[in-house]
Amino acid sequence: MNITIIGTGFVGVVSAAVYASLGHQVIGLDIDPKKIESLKKSQVPFFEPNLENLLKEQQQKKRLDFTTDYQQAITSADIIIIAVGTPSAPDGQADLTYVFAASKALATYLKENAIVVIKSTVPPGTLEKAEEIIKPLTEVNFYLASLPEFLREGRAVEDTLGPDRIVIGATDDFVFETLERLHQPFDCPIIKVSPPSAQMAKYAANAYLATRITFINQIADLCQKNGADIQELIQAIGLDNRIGDHYWYPGFGYGGSCFPKDVKELAAYSRAIGESNNLLNKISDLNEERIPKLLTAFGDKIGGWDNKTVAILGLSFKPNTDDMREAPSIKVVEYLKAFDVKIKGFDPKAIEVAKNFLPQTDKLSLHQTIDEATTDADVIIALIEWPEIVSFDFSHVKTTKQQWFIDGRNQFSPQIISKWGYSYLGIGR
Ligand code: NAD
């Protein structure tokens, strides 16, 4: 099949490379010429494990090309997948400007019976609006579908090649059959539903995961006060089949390009359709408050943040990515810079990107190694569980002065960290 992916950001590049690897002829289209220029040279403008190799391989096989030209990209496409950004608007609702701009730009070049698929995360009602934009601009028959994306950054290639499920939202048998055929090689359940169900499935999945994180953080806060250990609790509740022991991450709250915005968008959507008193508003608020609340409590334990040198280890929003969108490190630096502190940041991959995201302050320096970042640190915050950080031997950077070790994701053994001479501070333990 001829497939065009509109928007060669994170989701678009991964999808383009993976669909090409299934033997399809794929074009990636973006309005950003710089991005297209580097993708043409097989350079991925962000870090994602295994992506660059897959991209290079597919380009060498001549199955994958990139362009900024809508006419070239759309004219022969059987399937057009819109994967542009859908940031939150100031009122929290999904800003669909890019989705609708792409719909308008592609309309005049559609071939007969082309399928326009919206992969971007969008609320119910979006397909209808896209149809209203496209229809007056074309003579040909075309179809619309929803195909929400569930990949996780840091494991995106793996997730896209081996998804838990594919969800197709459509109303026409031809669309279901075509998209089912496209995804058949993945050997996973293919769920065929209405477009609103597909769109809600995406928001509900992310809102549930964000709720799970917020819930365990709330329980961790109670443990902090009563001597219970949240990790012991997780073991205990995880054995309940209805709950499970997976995806419990007590810590500094959720971040990234999806959870914060998707929860806000679902909350705003709920309010817009008259469901104002909803759980989702509260989840967002609790997550927003999380970092200042934790850092205030840790500040009390270490005798205040003033005059401290603080090493922040892990700047990206999670391991194995250099994505800094809504990364916890941003709020940590924002909080700490109000004090008389020296902040030293380290990340295995995100240093360059971090420069554009972290609050500007001459109190902050960025370092290429953990050794450099932790030299003279009074406080080490292990913020993100990059393997390099979790497996690091912190005993050899310990000095004779009192040093605190904040285990931001409960990844370390309190006994070992204490044996190395640090005062250990975890989350809810
Ligand atoms: P992104 O910001 O990385 O990329 C979006 C790309 O779209 C940019 O390169 C931009 O230049 C391009 N673009 C914007 N308008 C365009 C237009 N009119 N024509 C062509 N290109 C245009 O976004 P992303 O992280 O890849 O997310 C894309 C969508 O997928 C969002 O709706 C997001 O919520 C959803 N999603 C993202 C992830 C993730 O992990 N990043 C996971 C699941 C779903």
Coordinates of C-alpha atoms and ligand atoms in Angstrom, one line a residue:
M1 CA 0.0 0.0 0.0
N2 CA 1.0 3.6 -0.4
I3 CA 1.0 5.3 3.0
T4 CA 1.6 8.9 3.8
I5 CA 2.1 10.0 7.4
I6 CA 1.5 13.7 8.0
G7 CA 3.5 15.1 10.9
T8 CA 7.0 13.6 11.3
G9 CA 7.3 14.2 15.0
F10 CA 7.7 11.5 17.5
V11 CA 4.7 9.3 16.5
G12 CA 5.0 10.1 12.8
V13 CA 8.6 9.0 12.4
V14 CA 8.2 5.8 14.3
S15 CA 5.0 4.9 12.4
A16 CA 6.6 5.7 9.1
A17 CA 9.6 3.5 9.7
V18 CA 7.5 0.6 11.1
Y19 CA 4.9 0.7 8.2
A20 CA 7.8 0.8 5.7
S21 CA 9.4 -2.2 7.5
L22 CA 6.1 -4.2 6.8
G23 CA 6.9 -3.7 3.0
H24 CA 4.7 -0.6 2.3
Q25 CA 5.7 2.4 0.4
V26 CA 5.7 5.3 2.9
I27 CA 6.1 9.0 2.7
G28 CA 6.6 11.2 5.8
L29 CA 5.3 14.7 5.4
D30 CA 6.0 17.7 7.6
I31 CA 5.8 21.5 7.4
D32 CA 9.1 21.8 9.1
P33 CA 11.8 21.8 6.3
K34 CA 14.7 21.4 8.8
K35 CA 13.1 18.2 10.2
I36 CA 12.5 16.8 6.7
E37 CA 16.1 17.7 5.7
S38 CA 17.6 15.7 8.5
L39 CA 15.2 12.8 8.2
K40 CA 16.1 12.5 4.5
K41 CA 19.7 12.0 5.7
S42 CA 18.4 9.3 8.1
Q43 CA 19.0 11.6 11.1
V44 CA 16.3 11.4 13.7
P45 CA 16.0 14.8 15.5
F46 CA 15.3 13.1 18.9
F47 CA 16.6 10.1 20.8
E48 CA 14.6 6.9 20.6
P49 CA 16.3 3.5 20.9
N50 CA 16.6 1.5 17.6
L51 CA 14.7 4.1 15.5
E52 CA 17.6 5.5 13.5
N53 CA 18.7 2.1 12.3
L54 CA 15.2 1.1 11.3
L55 CA 14.8 4.4 9.4
K56 CA 18.2 4.0 7.6
E57 CA 17.4 0.4 6.7
Q58 CA 14.0 1.3 5.2
Q59 CA 15.4 4.3 3.3
Q60 CA 18.1 2.1 1.8
K61 CA 15.4 -0.3 0.7
K62 CA 13.8 2.7 -1.0
R63 CA 10.5 2.2 0.9
L64 CA 10.6 5.4 2.9
D65 CA 11.0 9.0 1.8
F66 CA 10.3 12.4 3.4
T67 CA 8.9 15.6 1.9
T68 CA 7.3 19.0 2.7
D69 CA 5.2 18.8 -0.5
Y70 CA 1.5 17.9 0.1
Q71 CA 0.8 17.3 -3.6
Q72 CA 3.7 14.8 -3.9
A73 CA 2.8 13.1 -0.7
I74 CA -1.0 12.7 -1.1
T75 CA -1.7 12.1 -4.8
S76 CA -0.9 8.4 -4.8
A77 CA -1.6 7.6 -1.1
D78 CA -4.1 4.8 -0.3
I79 CA -3.9 5.7 3.4
I80 CA -3.1 9.1 4.9
I81 CA -2.3 9.1 8.6
I82 CA -2.5 12.4 10.4
A83 CA 0.0 12.4 13.3
V84 CA 0.4 16.1 14.0
G85 CA 0.5 17.5 17.5
T86 CA -2.6 18.2 19.6
P87 CA -1.4 20.4 22.4
S88 CA -3.8 21.6 25.1
A89 CA -5.3 25.0 24.4
P90 CA -5.3 27.6 27.3
D91 CA -8.8 26.3 28.5
G92 CA -7.4 22.7 28.6
Q93 CA -9.3 21.5 25.5
A94 CA -7.3 19.8 22.7
D95 CA -6.0 22.4 20.2
L96 CA -7.0 20.8 16.9
T97 CA -5.5 23.6 14.7
Y98 CA -2.8 21.3 13.3
V99 CA -5.2 18.5 12.6
F100 CA -7.6 20.7 10.7
A101 CA -4.7 22.5 8.9
A102 CA -3.5 19.1 7.7
S103 CA -7.0 18.1 6.7
K104 CA -7.4 21.2 4.6
A105 CA -4.0 20.9 3.0
L106 CA -4.5 17.3 1.9
A107 CA -8.0 17.6 0.6
T108 CA -7.5 18.8 -3.0
Y109 CA -4.9 16.0 -3.7
L110 CA -6.9 13.0 -2.5
K111 CA -7.3 10.0 -4.8
E112 CA -10.5 8.1 -5.2
N113 CA -11.3 6.0 -2.1
A114 CA -8.4 7.2 0.0
I115 CA -8.6 6.6 3.7
V116 CA -7.8 9.6 5.9
V117 CA -6.8 8.3 9.4
I118 CA -6.5 10.4 12.5
K119 CA -3.8 9.0 14.7
S120 CA -3.3 12.2 16.8
T121 CA -5.1 12.1 20.1
V122 CA -8.4 13.9 19.5
P123 CA -11.8 14.1 21.2
P124 CA -15.0 12.6 19.8
G125 CA -16.5 14.8 17.1
T126 CA -13.1 15.5 15.4
L127 CA -13.7 13.2 12.4
E128 CA -16.9 14.9 11.6
K129 CA -15.2 18.3 11.7
A130 CA -12.4 17.0 9.5
E131 CA -15.0 15.7 7.0
E132 CA -16.6 19.2 6.9
I133 CA -13.3 20.7 6.0
I134 CA -12.3 18.1 3.4
K135 CA -15.6 17.4 1.6
P136 CA -16.1 20.8 -0.1
L137 CA -12.5 20.7 -1.4
T138 CA -12.6 17.4 -3.3
E139 CA -14.7 15.6 -5.9
V140 CA -13.5 12.1 -5.0
N141 CA -15.0 9.7 -2.5
F142 CA -12.9 9.3 0.6
Y143 CA -13.2 7.7 4.0
L144 CA -12.2 8.8 7.5
A145 CA -11.1 6.7 10.5
S146 CA -9.6 6.9 13.9
L147 CA -6.5 5.0 14.8
P148 CA -5.3 6.1 18.3
E149 CA -1.6 5.6 19.1
F150 CA -0.6 3.8 22.3
L151 CA 3.2 3.6 22.0
R152 CA 5.5 4.5 24.9
E153 CA 8.4 6.8 24.3
G154 CA 11.7 5.0 25.1
R155 CA 10.2 1.8 23.8
A156 CA 8.4 3.2 20.8
V157 CA 9.8 0.9 18.1
E158 CA 9.3 -2.2 20.2
D159 CA 5.7 -1.1 21.1
T160 CA 4.8 -0.2 17.5
L161 CA 6.1 -3.6 16.2
G162 CA 4.5 -5.5 19.0
P163 CA 1.5 -3.5 20.3
D164 CA -0.8 -4.9 23.0
R165 CA -3.7 -4.1 20.6
I166 CA -4.7 -2.0 17.6
V167 CA -7.9 0.0 17.9
I168 CA -9.7 1.0 14.7
G169 CA -12.5 3.5 14.9
A170 CA -14.5 3.6 11.7
T171 CA -18.0 3.2 10.2
D172 CA -17.3 1.4 6.9
D173 CA -16.4 -2.2 6.2
F174 CA -13.9 -1.2 3.5
V175 CA -12.0 0.9 6.1
F176 CA -12.1 -1.8 8.7
E177 CA -10.9 -4.4 6.2
T178 CA -8.1 -2.2 4.8
L179 CA -6.8 -1.1 8.2
E180 CA -7.1 -4.6 9.6
R181 CA -5.0 -5.9 6.7
L182 CA -2.4 -3.2 7.3
H183 CA -2.0 -4.3 11.0
Q184 CA -2.4 -8.1 10.5
P185 CA 1.4 -8.7 10.7
F186 CA 1.5 -7.4 14.3
D187 CA -0.2 -10.5 15.6
C188 CA -2.2 -8.7 18.3
P189 CA -5.9 -8.3 19.0
I190 CA -7.5 -5.8 16.5
I191 CA -10.4 -4.0 18.1
K192 CA -13.0 -2.6 15.6
V193 CA -15.2 0.1 17.2
S194 CA -16.9 3.3 16.4
P195 CA -14.8 6.5 16.1
P196 CA -15.9 8.0 19.4
S197 CA -15.1 4.7 21.2
A198 CA -11.6 4.7 19.7
Q199 CA -11.0 8.3 20.6
M200 CA -12.3 7.8 24.2
A201 CA -10.2 4.6 24.5
K202 CA -7.0 6.6 24.0
Y203 CA -8.0 9.3 26.5
A204 CA -9.3 6.8 29.0
A205 CA -6.1 4.6 28.9
N206 CA -3.9 7.6 29.6
A207 CA -6.2 9.0 32.2
Y208 CA -6.3 5.7 34.0
L209 CA -2.5 5.4 34.1
A210 CA -2.2 8.9 35.3
T211 CA -4.8 8.2 38.0
R212 CA -2.9 5.1 39.1
I213 CA 0.3 7.1 39.5
T214 CA -1.6 9.8 41.4
F215 CA -3.3 7.3 43.6
I216 CA -0.1 5.6 44.6
N217 CA 1.5 9.0 45.3
Q218 CA -1.4 9.8 47.7
I219 CA -1.0 6.5 49.5
A220 CA 2.8 7.1 49.6
D221 CA 2.1 10.4 51.4
L222 CA 0.1 8.6 54.0
C223 CA 2.9 6.0 54.4
Q224 CA 5.4 8.8 54.9
K225 CA 3.4 9.9 57.9
N226 CA 2.7 6.6 59.6
G227 CA 5.8 4.4 59.2
A228 CA 4.4 2.1 56.5
D229 CA 6.6 1.4 53.5
I230 CA 4.9 2.0 50.1
Q231 CA 7.0 -0.7 48.4
E232 CA 5.8 -3.2 51.0
L233 CA 2.3 -2.1 50.3
I234 CA 2.7 -2.4 46.6
Q235 CA 3.8 -6.0 47.1
A236 CA 0.8 -6.7 49.3
I237 CA -1.9 -5.1 47.1
G238 CA -0.3 -6.2 43.9
L239 CA -1.1 -9.8 44.6
D240 CA -4.7 -9.0 44.3
N241 CA -5.6 -10.1 40.8
R242 CA -8.0 -7.2 40.4
I243 CA -5.1 -4.7 41.1
G244 CA -1.9 -6.3 39.9
D245 CA 1.7 -5.3 40.8
H246 CA 2.5 -3.5 37.5
Y247 CA 2.7 0.2 36.8
W248 CA 3.0 1.4 40.4
Y249 CA 5.4 4.4 40.3
P250 CA 5.4 6.4 43.6
G251 CA 7.5 9.4 42.8
F252 CA 7.5 13.0 41.7
G253 CA 4.3 12.6 39.6
Y254 CA 3.7 12.0 35.9
G255 CA 5.1 14.1 33.1
G256 CA 5.8 13.8 29.4
S257 CA 4.1 14.8 26.2
C258 CA 1.0 12.8 26.8
F259 CA -0.3 12.2 30.3
P260 CA -0.5 15.8 31.5
K261 CA -2.1 17.1 28.4
D262 CA -4.4 14.1 27.8
V263 CA -5.8 14.3 31.4
K264 CA -6.3 18.0 31.1
E265 CA -8.0 17.6 27.7
L266 CA -10.3 14.9 28.9
A267 CA -11.2 17.0 31.9
A268 CA -11.9 20.0 29.7
Y269 CA -13.9 17.8 27.3
S270 CA -15.9 16.5 30.3
R271 CA -16.7 20.1 31.4
A272 CA -17.6 21.0 27.9
I273 CA -20.2 18.3 27.7
G274 CA -21.7 19.2 31.1
E275 CA -19.8 16.7 33.3
S276 CA -18.0 19.4 35.4
N277 CA -17.6 17.6 38.7
N278 CA -15.1 15.0 37.5
L279 CA -12.2 13.1 39.0
L280 CA -9.9 14.2 36.2
N281 CA -9.8 17.9 37.3
K282 CA -8.5 16.7 40.7
I283 CA -5.9 14.3 39.2
S284 CA -4.3 17.2 37.3
D285 CA -4.3 19.5 40.3
L286 CA -2.7 16.9 42.6
N287 CA 0.0 16.2 40.0
E288 CA 0.7 19.9 39.5
E289 CA 1.1 20.3 43.3
R290 CA 3.2 17.2 43.7
I291 CA 6.7 18.5 43.1
P292 CA 6.6 21.7 45.3
K293 CA 4.9 19.6 48.0
L294 CA 7.6 16.9 48.0
L295 CA 10.5 19.4 47.8
T296 CA 9.1 21.4 50.7
A297 CA 8.9 18.2 52.8
F298 CA 12.4 17.1 51.8
G299 CA 13.6 20.7 52.5
D300 CA 12.4 20.3 56.1
K301 CA 14.3 17.1 56.5
I302 CA 17.6 18.4 55.2
G303 CA 17.6 21.6 57.2
G304 CA 16.5 23.8 54.3
W305 CA 17.7 24.1 50.7
D306 CA 19.7 27.3 51.2
N307 CA 23.5 26.9 50.8
K308 CA 23.1 23.4 49.3
T309 CA 24.6 22.0 46.2
V310 CA 22.0 19.8 44.6
A311 CA 22.7 17.2 41.9
I312 CA 19.6 16.3 39.8
L313 CA 20.1 13.0 38.0
G314 CA 17.8 12.4 35.1
L315 CA 16.4 15.4 33.3
S316 CA 14.2 13.8 30.6
F317 CA 10.6 12.9 31.6
K318 CA 11.5 9.2 31.6
P319 CA 14.4 6.9 30.8
N320 CA 15.5 6.2 27.2
T321 CA 14.2 9.4 25.7
D322 CA 15.5 12.9 25.4
D323 CA 11.9 14.3 25.4
M324 CA 11.8 17.1 28.0
R325 CA 8.1 17.9 27.5
E326 CA 6.6 18.4 31.0
A327 CA 9.7 16.6 32.5
P328 CA 9.7 16.7 36.4
S329 CA 13.2 18.3 36.2
I330 CA 11.7 21.5 34.9
K331 CA 9.5 21.9 38.0
V332 CA 12.4 20.8 40.3
V333 CA 14.7 23.5 38.9
E334 CA 11.9 26.0 39.0
Y335 CA 11.3 25.3 42.7
L336 CA 15.0 25.2 43.8
K337 CA 16.1 28.3 42.0
A338 CA 14.2 30.4 44.5
F339 CA 16.8 29.3 47.1
D340 CA 20.5 30.1 47.5
V341 CA 21.5 26.9 45.8
K342 CA 23.9 25.4 43.2
I343 CA 22.0 23.0 41.0
K344 CA 23.9 20.5 38.9
G345 CA 22.0 18.5 36.3
F346 CA 23.0 15.2 34.5
D347 CA 21.2 13.2 31.9
P348 CA 22.6 10.4 29.6
K349 CA 20.9 11.8 26.5
A350 CA 18.8 14.9 27.2
I351 CA 21.5 17.6 28.0
E352 CA 21.2 19.4 24.7
V353 CA 17.4 19.4 24.7
A354 CA 17.3 20.3 28.4
K355 CA 19.0 23.6 27.6
N356 CA 15.9 24.8 25.8
F357 CA 13.5 23.5 28.5
L358 CA 15.0 24.1 31.9
P359 CA 14.3 27.5 33.6
Q360 CA 17.0 30.0 32.9
T361 CA 19.2 30.6 36.0
D362 CA 22.9 31.0 36.6
K363 CA 22.4 28.7 39.6
L364 CA 22.2 25.8 37.2
S365 CA 25.0 23.9 35.4
L366 CA 24.6 20.8 33.2
H367 CA 27.1 17.9 33.2
Q368 CA 28.0 15.0 31.0
T369 CA 28.8 12.5 33.7
I370 CA 27.3 11.5 37.1
D371 CA 30.8 12.0 38.7
E372 CA 30.9 15.6 37.6
A373 CA 27.3 16.3 38.6
T374 CA 27.6 14.8 42.0
T375 CA 31.0 16.3 42.9
D376 CA 30.5 18.3 46.2
A377 CA 26.8 17.7 46.2
D378 CA 25.0 18.0 49.5
V379 CA 21.9 16.4 48.0
I380 CA 21.6 13.9 45.2
I381 CA 18.2 13.6 43.6
A382 CA 17.9 10.4 41.6
L383 CA 14.9 11.8 39.7
I384 CA 14.5 9.5 36.6
E385 CA 15.4 5.8 36.6
W386 CA 17.8 5.8 33.7
P387 CA 19.7 2.4 33.9
E388 CA 23.0 4.4 34.0
I389 CA 21.8 6.1 37.2
V390 CA 20.2 3.2 38.9
S391 CA 23.3 1.0 38.4
F392 CA 25.8 3.7 39.4
D393 CA 28.1 3.1 42.3
F394 CA 27.5 6.2 44.5
S395 CA 29.9 5.0 47.1
H396 CA 32.9 6.5 45.3
V397 CA 31.4 10.0 45.1
K398 CA 30.6 10.1 48.8
T399 CA 32.5 12.7 50.7
T400 CA 33.1 13.1 54.4
K401 CA 30.4 15.8 54.8
Q402 CA 26.7 14.9 55.5
Q403 CA 25.0 14.1 52.2
W404 CA 21.4 13.3 51.4
F405 CA 20.2 10.9 48.7
I406 CA 16.7 11.5 47.5
D407 CA 15.5 8.3 45.7
G408 CA 12.8 9.9 43.5
R409 CA 11.4 6.6 42.1
N410 CA 12.2 4.2 45.0
Q411 CA 14.8 2.4 42.8
F412 CA 17.6 2.1 45.3
S413 CA 18.0 -0.1 48.4
P414 CA 17.8 2.2 51.4
Q415 CA 20.2 -0.1 53.2
I416 CA 22.9 0.1 50.6
I417 CA 22.6 3.9 50.2
S418 CA 22.8 4.2 54.0
K419 CA 25.7 1.8 54.1
W420 CA 27.5 4.1 51.6
G421 CA 27.2 6.9 54.1
Y422 CA 24.2 8.9 52.7
S423 CA 21.1 9.9 54.6
Y424 CA 18.5 8.1 52.4
L425 CA 15.1 9.8 51.7
G426 CA 12.7 7.8 49.5
I427 CA 9.0 8.3 48.6
G428 CA 6.6 6.9 51.1
R429 CA 9.1 4.8 52.9
Ligands
NAD1 P1 5.2 16.2 17.8 O1 5.0 17.5 18.3 O2 6.5 15.4 18.1 O3 5.1 16.2 16.2 C1 4.1 16.8 15.5 C2 4.7 17.1 14.1 O4 3.6 17.6 13.3 C3 5.7 18.2 14.1 O5 6.9 17.7 13.4 C4 5.1 19.3 13.3 O6 6.0 20.1 12.5 C5 4.1 18.6 12.4 N1 3.0 19.3 11.9 C6 2.2 20.3 12.5 N2 1.3 20.7 11.7 C7 1.5 20.1 10.5 C8 0.8 20.2 9.2 N3 -0.2 21.0 9.0 N4 1.3 19.4 8.2 C9 2.3 18.6 8.4 N5 3.0 18.5 9.5 C10 2.6 19.2 10.6 O7 4.0 15.3 18.3 P2 4.0 13.7 18.7 O8 4.6 13.6 20.1 O9 4.5 12.9 17.6 O10 2.4 13.5 18.9 C11 1.5 13.5 17.8 C12 0.2 13.1 18.2 O11 0.2 11.7 18.7 C13 -0.4 13.9 19.4 O12 -1.8 14.0 19.2 C14 -0.1 13.1 20.6 O13 -1.0 13.4 21.7 C15 -0.3 11.7 20.1 N6 0.5 10.7 20.8 C16 1.8 10.9 21.1 C17 2.6 10.0 21.8 C18 4.0 10.2 22.2 O14 4.5 9.4 23.0 N7 4.7 11.3 21.8 C19 2.0 8.7 22.1 C20 0.7 8.5 21.7 C21 0.0 9.5 21.1

